[in-house]
Coordinates of C-alpha atoms (C1' of nucleotides) in Angstrom, one line a residue:
Chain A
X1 CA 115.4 94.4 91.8
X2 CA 112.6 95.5 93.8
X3 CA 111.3 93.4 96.6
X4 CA 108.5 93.5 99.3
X5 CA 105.4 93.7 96.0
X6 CA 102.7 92.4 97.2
X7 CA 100.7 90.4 94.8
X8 CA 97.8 89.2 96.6
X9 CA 94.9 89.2 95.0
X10 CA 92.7 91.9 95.9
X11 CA 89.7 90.8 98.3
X12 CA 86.8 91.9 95.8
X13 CA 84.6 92.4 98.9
X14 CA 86.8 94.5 100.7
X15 CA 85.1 97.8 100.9
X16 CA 87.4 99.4 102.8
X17 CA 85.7 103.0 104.7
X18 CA 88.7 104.7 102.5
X19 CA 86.6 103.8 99.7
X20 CA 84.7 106.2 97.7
X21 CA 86.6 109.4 99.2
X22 CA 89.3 111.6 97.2
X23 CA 90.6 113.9 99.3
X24 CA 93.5 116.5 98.7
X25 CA 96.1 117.9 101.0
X26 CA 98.5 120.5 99.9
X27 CA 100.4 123.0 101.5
X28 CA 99.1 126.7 101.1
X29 CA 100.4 128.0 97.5
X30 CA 100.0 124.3 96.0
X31 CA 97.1 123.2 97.5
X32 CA 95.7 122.5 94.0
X33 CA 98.5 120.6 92.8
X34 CA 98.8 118.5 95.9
X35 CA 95.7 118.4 96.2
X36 CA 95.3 116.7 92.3
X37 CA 98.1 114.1 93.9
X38 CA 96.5 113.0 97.1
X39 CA 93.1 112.7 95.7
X40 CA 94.2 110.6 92.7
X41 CA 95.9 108.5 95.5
X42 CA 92.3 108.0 97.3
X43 CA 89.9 105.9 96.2
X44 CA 87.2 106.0 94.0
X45 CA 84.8 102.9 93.5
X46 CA 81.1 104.5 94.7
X47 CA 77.9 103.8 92.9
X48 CA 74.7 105.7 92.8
X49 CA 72.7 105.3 96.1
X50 CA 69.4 104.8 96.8
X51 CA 67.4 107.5 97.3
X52 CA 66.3 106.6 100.5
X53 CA 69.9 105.9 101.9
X54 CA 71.8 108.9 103.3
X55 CA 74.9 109.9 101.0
X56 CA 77.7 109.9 102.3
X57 CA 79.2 112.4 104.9
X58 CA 82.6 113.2 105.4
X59 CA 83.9 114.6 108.5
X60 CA 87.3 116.5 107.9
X61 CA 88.6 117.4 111.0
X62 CA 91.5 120.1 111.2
X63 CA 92.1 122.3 114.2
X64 CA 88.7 123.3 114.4
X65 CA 87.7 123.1 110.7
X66 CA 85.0 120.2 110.3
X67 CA 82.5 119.8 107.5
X68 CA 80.1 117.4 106.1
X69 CA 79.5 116.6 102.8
X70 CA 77.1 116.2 101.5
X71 CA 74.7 119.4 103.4
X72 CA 71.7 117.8 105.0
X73 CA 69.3 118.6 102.3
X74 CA 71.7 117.0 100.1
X75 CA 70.1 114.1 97.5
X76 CA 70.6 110.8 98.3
X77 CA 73.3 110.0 95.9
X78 CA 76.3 109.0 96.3
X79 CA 79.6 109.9 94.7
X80 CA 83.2 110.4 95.0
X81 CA 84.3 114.1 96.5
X82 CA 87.4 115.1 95.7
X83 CA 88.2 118.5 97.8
X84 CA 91.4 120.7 97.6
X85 CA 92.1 121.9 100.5
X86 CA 95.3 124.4 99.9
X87 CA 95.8 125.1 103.4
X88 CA 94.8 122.3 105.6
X89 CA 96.4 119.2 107.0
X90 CA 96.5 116.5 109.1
X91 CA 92.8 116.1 109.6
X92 CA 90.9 112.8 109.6
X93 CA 88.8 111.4 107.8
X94 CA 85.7 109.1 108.4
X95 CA 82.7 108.0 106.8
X96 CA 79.0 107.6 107.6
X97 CA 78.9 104.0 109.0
X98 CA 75.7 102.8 107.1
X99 CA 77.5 104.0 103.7
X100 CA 80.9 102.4 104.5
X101 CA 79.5 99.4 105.3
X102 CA 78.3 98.5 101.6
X103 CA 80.0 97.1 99.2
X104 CA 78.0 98.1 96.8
X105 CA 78.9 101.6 96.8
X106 CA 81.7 100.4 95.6
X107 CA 81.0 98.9 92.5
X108 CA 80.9 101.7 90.0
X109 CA 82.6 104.7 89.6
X110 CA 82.3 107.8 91.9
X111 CA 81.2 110.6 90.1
X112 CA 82.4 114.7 91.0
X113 CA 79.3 116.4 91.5
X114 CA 79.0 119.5 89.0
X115 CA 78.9 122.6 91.9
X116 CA 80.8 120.7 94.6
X117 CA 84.5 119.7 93.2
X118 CA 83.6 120.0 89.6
X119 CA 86.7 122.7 89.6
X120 CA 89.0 120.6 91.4
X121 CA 88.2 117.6 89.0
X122 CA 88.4 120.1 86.3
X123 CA 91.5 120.8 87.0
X124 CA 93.0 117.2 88.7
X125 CA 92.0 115.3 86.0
X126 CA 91.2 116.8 82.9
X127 CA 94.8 116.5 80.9
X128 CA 93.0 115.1 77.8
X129 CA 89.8 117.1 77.6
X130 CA 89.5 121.1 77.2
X131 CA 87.9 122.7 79.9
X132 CA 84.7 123.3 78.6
X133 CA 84.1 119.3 77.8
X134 CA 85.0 118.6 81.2
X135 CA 82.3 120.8 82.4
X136 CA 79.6 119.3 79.7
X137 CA 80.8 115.9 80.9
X138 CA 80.4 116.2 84.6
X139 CA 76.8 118.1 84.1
X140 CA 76.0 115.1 82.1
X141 CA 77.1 112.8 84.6
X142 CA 74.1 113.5 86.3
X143 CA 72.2 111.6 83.4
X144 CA 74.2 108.9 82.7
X145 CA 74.9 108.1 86.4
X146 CA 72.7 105.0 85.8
X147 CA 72.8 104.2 82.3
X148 CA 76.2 102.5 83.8
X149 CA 79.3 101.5 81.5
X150 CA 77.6 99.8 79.2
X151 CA 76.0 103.1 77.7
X152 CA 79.9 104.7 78.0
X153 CA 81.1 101.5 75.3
X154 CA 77.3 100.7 73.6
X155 CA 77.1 104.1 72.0
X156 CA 78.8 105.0 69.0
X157 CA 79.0 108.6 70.2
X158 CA 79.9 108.4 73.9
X159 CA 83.4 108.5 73.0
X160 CA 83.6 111.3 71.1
X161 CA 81.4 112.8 73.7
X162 CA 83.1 112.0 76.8
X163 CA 86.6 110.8 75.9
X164 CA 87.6 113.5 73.5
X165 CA 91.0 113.8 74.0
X166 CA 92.8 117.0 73.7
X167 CA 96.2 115.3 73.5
X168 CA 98.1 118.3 72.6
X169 CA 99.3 118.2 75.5
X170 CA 102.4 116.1 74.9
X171 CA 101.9 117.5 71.2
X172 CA 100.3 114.2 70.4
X173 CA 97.0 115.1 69.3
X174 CA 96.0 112.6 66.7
X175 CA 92.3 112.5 67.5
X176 CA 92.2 108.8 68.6
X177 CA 89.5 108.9 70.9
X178 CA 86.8 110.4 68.5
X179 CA 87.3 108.3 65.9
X180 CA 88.7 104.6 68.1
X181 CA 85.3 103.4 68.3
X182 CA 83.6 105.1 65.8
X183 CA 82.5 102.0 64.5
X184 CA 80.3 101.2 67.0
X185 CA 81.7 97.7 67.8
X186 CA 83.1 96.7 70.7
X187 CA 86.4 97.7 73.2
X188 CA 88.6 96.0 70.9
X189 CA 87.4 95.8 67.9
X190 CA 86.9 98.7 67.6
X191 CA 90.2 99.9 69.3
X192 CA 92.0 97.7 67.2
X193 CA 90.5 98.8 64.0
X194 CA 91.6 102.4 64.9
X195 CA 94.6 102.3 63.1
X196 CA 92.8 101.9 59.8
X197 CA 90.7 104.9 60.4
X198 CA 93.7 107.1 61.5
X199 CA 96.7 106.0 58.6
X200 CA 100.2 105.8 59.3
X201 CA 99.9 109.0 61.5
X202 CA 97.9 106.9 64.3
X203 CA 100.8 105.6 67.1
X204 CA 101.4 108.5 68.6
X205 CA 102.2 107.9 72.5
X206 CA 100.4 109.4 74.7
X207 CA 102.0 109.4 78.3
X208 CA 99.5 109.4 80.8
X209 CA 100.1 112.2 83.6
X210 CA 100.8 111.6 87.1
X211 CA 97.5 112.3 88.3
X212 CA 96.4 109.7 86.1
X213 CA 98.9 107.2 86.8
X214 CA 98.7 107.6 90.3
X215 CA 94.8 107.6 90.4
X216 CA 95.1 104.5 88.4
X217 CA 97.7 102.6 90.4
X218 CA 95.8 103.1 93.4
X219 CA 93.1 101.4 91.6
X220 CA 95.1 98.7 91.0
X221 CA 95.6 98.1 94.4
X222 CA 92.7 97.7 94.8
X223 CA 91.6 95.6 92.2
X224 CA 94.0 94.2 89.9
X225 CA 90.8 93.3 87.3
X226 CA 88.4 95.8 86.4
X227 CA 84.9 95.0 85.2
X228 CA 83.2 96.5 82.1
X229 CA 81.6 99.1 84.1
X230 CA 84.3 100.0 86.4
X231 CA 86.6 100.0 83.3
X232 CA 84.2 102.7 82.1
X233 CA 83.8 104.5 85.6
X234 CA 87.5 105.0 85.5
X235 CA 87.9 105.7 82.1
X236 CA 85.2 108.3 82.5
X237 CA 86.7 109.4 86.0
X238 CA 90.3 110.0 84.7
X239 CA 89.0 111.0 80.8
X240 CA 90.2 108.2 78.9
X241 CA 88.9 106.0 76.7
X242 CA 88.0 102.6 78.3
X243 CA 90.5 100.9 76.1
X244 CA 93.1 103.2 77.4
X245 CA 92.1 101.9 81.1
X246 CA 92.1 98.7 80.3
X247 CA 95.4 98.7 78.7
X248 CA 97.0 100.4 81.2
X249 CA 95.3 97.5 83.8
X250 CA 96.9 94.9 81.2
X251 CA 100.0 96.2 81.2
X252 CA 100.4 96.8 84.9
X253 CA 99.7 93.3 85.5
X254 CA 102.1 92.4 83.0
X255 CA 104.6 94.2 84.9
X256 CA 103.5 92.8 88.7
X257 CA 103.8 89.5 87.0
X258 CA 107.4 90.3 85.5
X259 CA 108.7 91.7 88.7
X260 CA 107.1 88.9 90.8
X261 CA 108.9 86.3 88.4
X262 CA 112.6 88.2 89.1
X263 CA 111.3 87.8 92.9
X264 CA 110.4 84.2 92.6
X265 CA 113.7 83.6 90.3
X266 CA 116.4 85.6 92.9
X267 CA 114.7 83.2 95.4
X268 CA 115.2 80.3 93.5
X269 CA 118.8 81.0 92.5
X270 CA 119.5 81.4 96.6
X271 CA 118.1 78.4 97.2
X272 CA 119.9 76.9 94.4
X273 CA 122.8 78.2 95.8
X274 CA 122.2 76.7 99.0
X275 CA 121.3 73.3 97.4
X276 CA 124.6 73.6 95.8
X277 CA 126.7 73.9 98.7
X278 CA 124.7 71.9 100.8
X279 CA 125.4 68.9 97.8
X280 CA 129.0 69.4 97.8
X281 CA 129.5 69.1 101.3
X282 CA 128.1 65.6 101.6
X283 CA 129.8 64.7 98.6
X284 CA 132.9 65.5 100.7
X285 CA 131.4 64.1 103.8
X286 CA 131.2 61.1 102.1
X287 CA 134.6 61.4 100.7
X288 CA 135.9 61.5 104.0
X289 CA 134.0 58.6 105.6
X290 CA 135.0 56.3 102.8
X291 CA 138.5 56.9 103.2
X292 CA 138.2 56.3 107.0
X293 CA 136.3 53.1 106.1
X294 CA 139.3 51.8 104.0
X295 CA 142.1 53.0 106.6
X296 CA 143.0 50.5 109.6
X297 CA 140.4 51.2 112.1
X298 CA 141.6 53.5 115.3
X299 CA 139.5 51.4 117.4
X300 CA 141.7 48.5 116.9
X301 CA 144.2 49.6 119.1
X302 CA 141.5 50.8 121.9
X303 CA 142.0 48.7 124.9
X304 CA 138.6 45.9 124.9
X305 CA 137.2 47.5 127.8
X306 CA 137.0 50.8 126.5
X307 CA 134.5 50.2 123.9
X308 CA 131.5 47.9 124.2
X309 CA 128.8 46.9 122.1
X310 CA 125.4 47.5 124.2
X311 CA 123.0 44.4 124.1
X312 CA 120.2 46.0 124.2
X313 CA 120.6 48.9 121.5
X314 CA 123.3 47.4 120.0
X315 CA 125.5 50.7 120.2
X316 CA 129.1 51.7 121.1
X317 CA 129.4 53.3 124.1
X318 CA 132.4 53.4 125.9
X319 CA 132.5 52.1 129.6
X320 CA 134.5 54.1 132.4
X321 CA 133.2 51.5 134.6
X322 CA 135.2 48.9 133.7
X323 CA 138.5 48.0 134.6
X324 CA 141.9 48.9 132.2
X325 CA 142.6 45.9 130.2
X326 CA 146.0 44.1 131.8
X327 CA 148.7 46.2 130.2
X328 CA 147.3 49.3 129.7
X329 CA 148.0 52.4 130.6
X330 CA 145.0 54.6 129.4
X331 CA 142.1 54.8 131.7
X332 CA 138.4 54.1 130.1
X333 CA 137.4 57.6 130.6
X334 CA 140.9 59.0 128.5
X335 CA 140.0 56.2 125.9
X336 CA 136.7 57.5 125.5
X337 CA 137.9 60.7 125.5
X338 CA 140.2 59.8 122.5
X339 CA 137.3 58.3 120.4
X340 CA 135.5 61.6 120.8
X341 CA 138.3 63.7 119.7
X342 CA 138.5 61.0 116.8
X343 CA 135.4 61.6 116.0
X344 CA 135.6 65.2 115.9
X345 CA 138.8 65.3 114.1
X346 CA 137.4 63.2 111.5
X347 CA 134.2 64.9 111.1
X348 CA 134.8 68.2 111.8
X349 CA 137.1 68.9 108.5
X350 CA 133.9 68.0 106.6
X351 CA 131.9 71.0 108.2
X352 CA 134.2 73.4 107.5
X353 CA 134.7 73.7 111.4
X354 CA 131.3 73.4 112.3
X355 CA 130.6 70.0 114.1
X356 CA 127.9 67.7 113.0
X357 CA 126.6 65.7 115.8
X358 CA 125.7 62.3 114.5
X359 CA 126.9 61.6 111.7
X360 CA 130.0 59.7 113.0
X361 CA 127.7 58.3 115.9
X362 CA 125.6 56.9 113.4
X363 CA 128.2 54.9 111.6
X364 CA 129.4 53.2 114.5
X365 CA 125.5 53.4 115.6
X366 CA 125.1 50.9 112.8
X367 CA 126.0 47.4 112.9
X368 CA 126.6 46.8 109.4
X369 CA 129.6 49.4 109.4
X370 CA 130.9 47.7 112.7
X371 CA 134.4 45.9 111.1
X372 CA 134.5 44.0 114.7
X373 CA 130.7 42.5 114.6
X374 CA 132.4 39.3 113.5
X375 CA 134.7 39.1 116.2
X376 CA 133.9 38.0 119.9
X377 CA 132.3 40.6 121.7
X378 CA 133.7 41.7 124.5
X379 CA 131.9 41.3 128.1
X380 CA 128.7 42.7 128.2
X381 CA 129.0 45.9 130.1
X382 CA 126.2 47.0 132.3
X383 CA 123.9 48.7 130.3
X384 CA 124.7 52.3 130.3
X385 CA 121.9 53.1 127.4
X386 CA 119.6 55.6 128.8
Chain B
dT1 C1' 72.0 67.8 75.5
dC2 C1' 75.5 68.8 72.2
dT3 C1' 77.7 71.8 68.9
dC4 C1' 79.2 75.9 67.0
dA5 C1' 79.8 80.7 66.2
dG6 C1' 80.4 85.2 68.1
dG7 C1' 81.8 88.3 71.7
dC8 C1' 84.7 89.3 75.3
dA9 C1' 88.6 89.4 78.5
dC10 C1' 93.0 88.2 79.3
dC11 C1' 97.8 87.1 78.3
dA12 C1' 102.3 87.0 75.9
dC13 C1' 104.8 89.1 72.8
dT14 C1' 106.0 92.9 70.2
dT15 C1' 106.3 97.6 68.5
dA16 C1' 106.7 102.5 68.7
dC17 C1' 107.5 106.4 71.1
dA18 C1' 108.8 109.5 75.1
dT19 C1' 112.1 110.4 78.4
dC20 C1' 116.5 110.4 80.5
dA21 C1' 121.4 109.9 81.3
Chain C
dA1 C1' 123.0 117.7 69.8
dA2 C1' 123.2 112.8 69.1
dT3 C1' 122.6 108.4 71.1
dG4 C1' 121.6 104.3 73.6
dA5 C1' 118.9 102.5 77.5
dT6 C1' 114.7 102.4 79.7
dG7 C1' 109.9 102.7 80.6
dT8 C1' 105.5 102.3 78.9
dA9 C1' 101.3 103.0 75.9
dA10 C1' 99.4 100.4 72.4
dG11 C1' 99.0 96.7 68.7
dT12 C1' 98.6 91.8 67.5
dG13 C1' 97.7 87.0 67.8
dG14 C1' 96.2 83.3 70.6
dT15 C1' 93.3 81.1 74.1
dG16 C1' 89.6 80.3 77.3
dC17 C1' 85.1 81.3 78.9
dC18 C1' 80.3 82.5 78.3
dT19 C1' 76.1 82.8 75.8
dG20 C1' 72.7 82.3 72.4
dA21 C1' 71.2 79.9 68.3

DNA sequence: TCTCAGGCACCACTTACATCA
DNA sequence: AATGATGTAAGTGGTGCCTGA
């Protein structure tokens, strides 16, 4: 069972400076590779920024090697970099402070500028798409930057367009993408209606890569929901159909959920357990007190003095101040001594060893469990009742 | 203002398939 | 190589919410 998930909901309005930045470390020899990993594991939520608003500039520091992106003469948009650096670690990384601090670059998807890190996407991303549609895609990102999702799921042709899937990789090609929402419909009607156009041939799995998966689990972190147009951002972003996002979203929630219920349920079987145990015991504490109810009272043969009944509080307490009854032998303090060790023997069984202040203090504490109450009282001792 | 239909998102459940031991 | 277990992408039906007529 796995513990420790975390299944907060995501803060919407956290915009965290991470935000908007894929970056990629990898040793020298793998840097692509690595690279593919830590930048799916960055984040990606940027939207197109005003023109008058400086874009974002990223200051990778490594020994020496620092760089801002974009150049100074760069536009004024904004978008996700995703740089693969083969041979450089452990540099930091911080954003321009004016684009950090709004969420709304956050809202939409971060597009790869063609001529920037159009190869590294290329090449991070693209499991489902042939090269050359990858490239057509990210030019045309430059269009469709603001037509926003609702142009990626409005248009009967966007999908065969920018989510043509090229799934023989896994040998699964079966052409789902182009013809899913050839209708023109909606997500799921249309999605769902792609099993009519593709025959008995149509459920063929495709296993999303680890790139993917990764890229989308981090976006799960940071939002559990996704919006039409971040649904479509990512989609586009990864090269997946928006359905295909939106599954996978559905399904990792399912999942959170199911592992959060074995989380909640282990805990509720421990304190169950606990209950349990906790239940018996009493049951035997009681047990135990009602068979020392019934049995001749010990006290009985306590010398008068020993005990007293306080008038004020209306308690036992024992009185080492007074003097031994005529006759016998046991001084106060070795009488109270022998009620304690009473007490303890009969109480202490019932812990398991454990003593349990109280409990035999209460039932002489009350009055309606003292057998004597209807007997003269003895002398009224000095109140020794704090 | 109320009602109703359509669209959409989500969920629970299920199926089918890929992967692994 | 065959097989069962497991993980997961995807299908299906239902429900609730929103919006426009």
């Amino acid at each position: 069972m796995e513990l420790g998930l975390s299944l907060g909901e995501p803060d919407a309005g956290r915009a965290a400076p991470e935000l908007g930045l894929g970056l990629g470390v990898g040793a020298a020899g793998r840097g692509v590779e690595a690279g593919r990993a830590a930048g799916a594991a960055a984040r990606w939520w940027a939207e197109p920024v005003s023109e008058t608003e400086p874009a974002v500039r990223l200051s990778l520091v490594s020994g020496g090697l620092g760089l801002q992106w974009p150049p100074a003469s760069g536009s004024g948009e904004c978008h996700a970099v995703f740089f693969v650096l083969g041979s450089c670690s452990g540099f930091s990384i911080s954003l321009h402070e004016s684009w950090s601090r709004d969420p709304r670059r956050f809202s939409s998807l971060a597009c790869v500028r063609a001529g920037r890190s159009t190869e590294a996407l290329a090449r991070g991303f693209d499991v489902n798409r042939a090269p050359s549609t990858a490239a057509s895609a990210l030019a045309a990102e430059d269009d469709e930057e603001d037509q926003a999702a609702g142009a990626l799921s409005s248009s009967p042709n966007d999908s065969a367009g920018s989510f043509p899937l090229d799934l023989g990789r896994g040998g699964g090609a079966h052409g789902e993408g182009a013809t899913a929402r050839a209708g023109g419909g909606g997500e799921r009607s249309s999605s769902r209606a792609s099993d009519e156009d593709e025959g008995a041939s149509a459920r063929k799995k495709l296993r999303l890569s680890k790139e993917q998966s990764a890229f989308l689990e981090e976006s799960f972190k940071e939002q559990s929901t996704l919006n039409p147009k971040q649904k479509a951002a990512l989609a586009k972003q990864l090269n997946l159909r928006p359905r295909q996002v939106e599954v996978w979203f559905q399904n990792r929630r399912a999942r959170t959920k199911l592992k959060q219920t074995e989380v909640d349920c282990e805990y509720l079987k421990r304190c169950c357990e606990a209950l349990t145990e906790e239940n018996r015991r009493l049951h035997k504490e009681i047990a135990e007190l009602r068979a020392l109810k019934t049995a001749p009272p010990f006290y009985m043969h306590l010398p008068a003095t020993t005990l007293s009944m306080c008038p004020s509080c209306e308690r036992v307490a024992s009185n080492p101040t007074s003097a031994p009854a005529p006759g016998s032998s046991a001084p106060p303090a070795k009488a109270a001594a022998a009620v304690s060790n009473n007490s303890s023997a009969a109480v202490a069984p019932a812990r398991g060893g454990e003593p349990r202040p109280s409990s035999f203090a209460a039932l002489f504490a009350a009055t309606r469990s003292f057998p004597l109450a209807s007997q003269p009282r003895p002398p009224a001792p000095a109140s020794n009742c704090l």
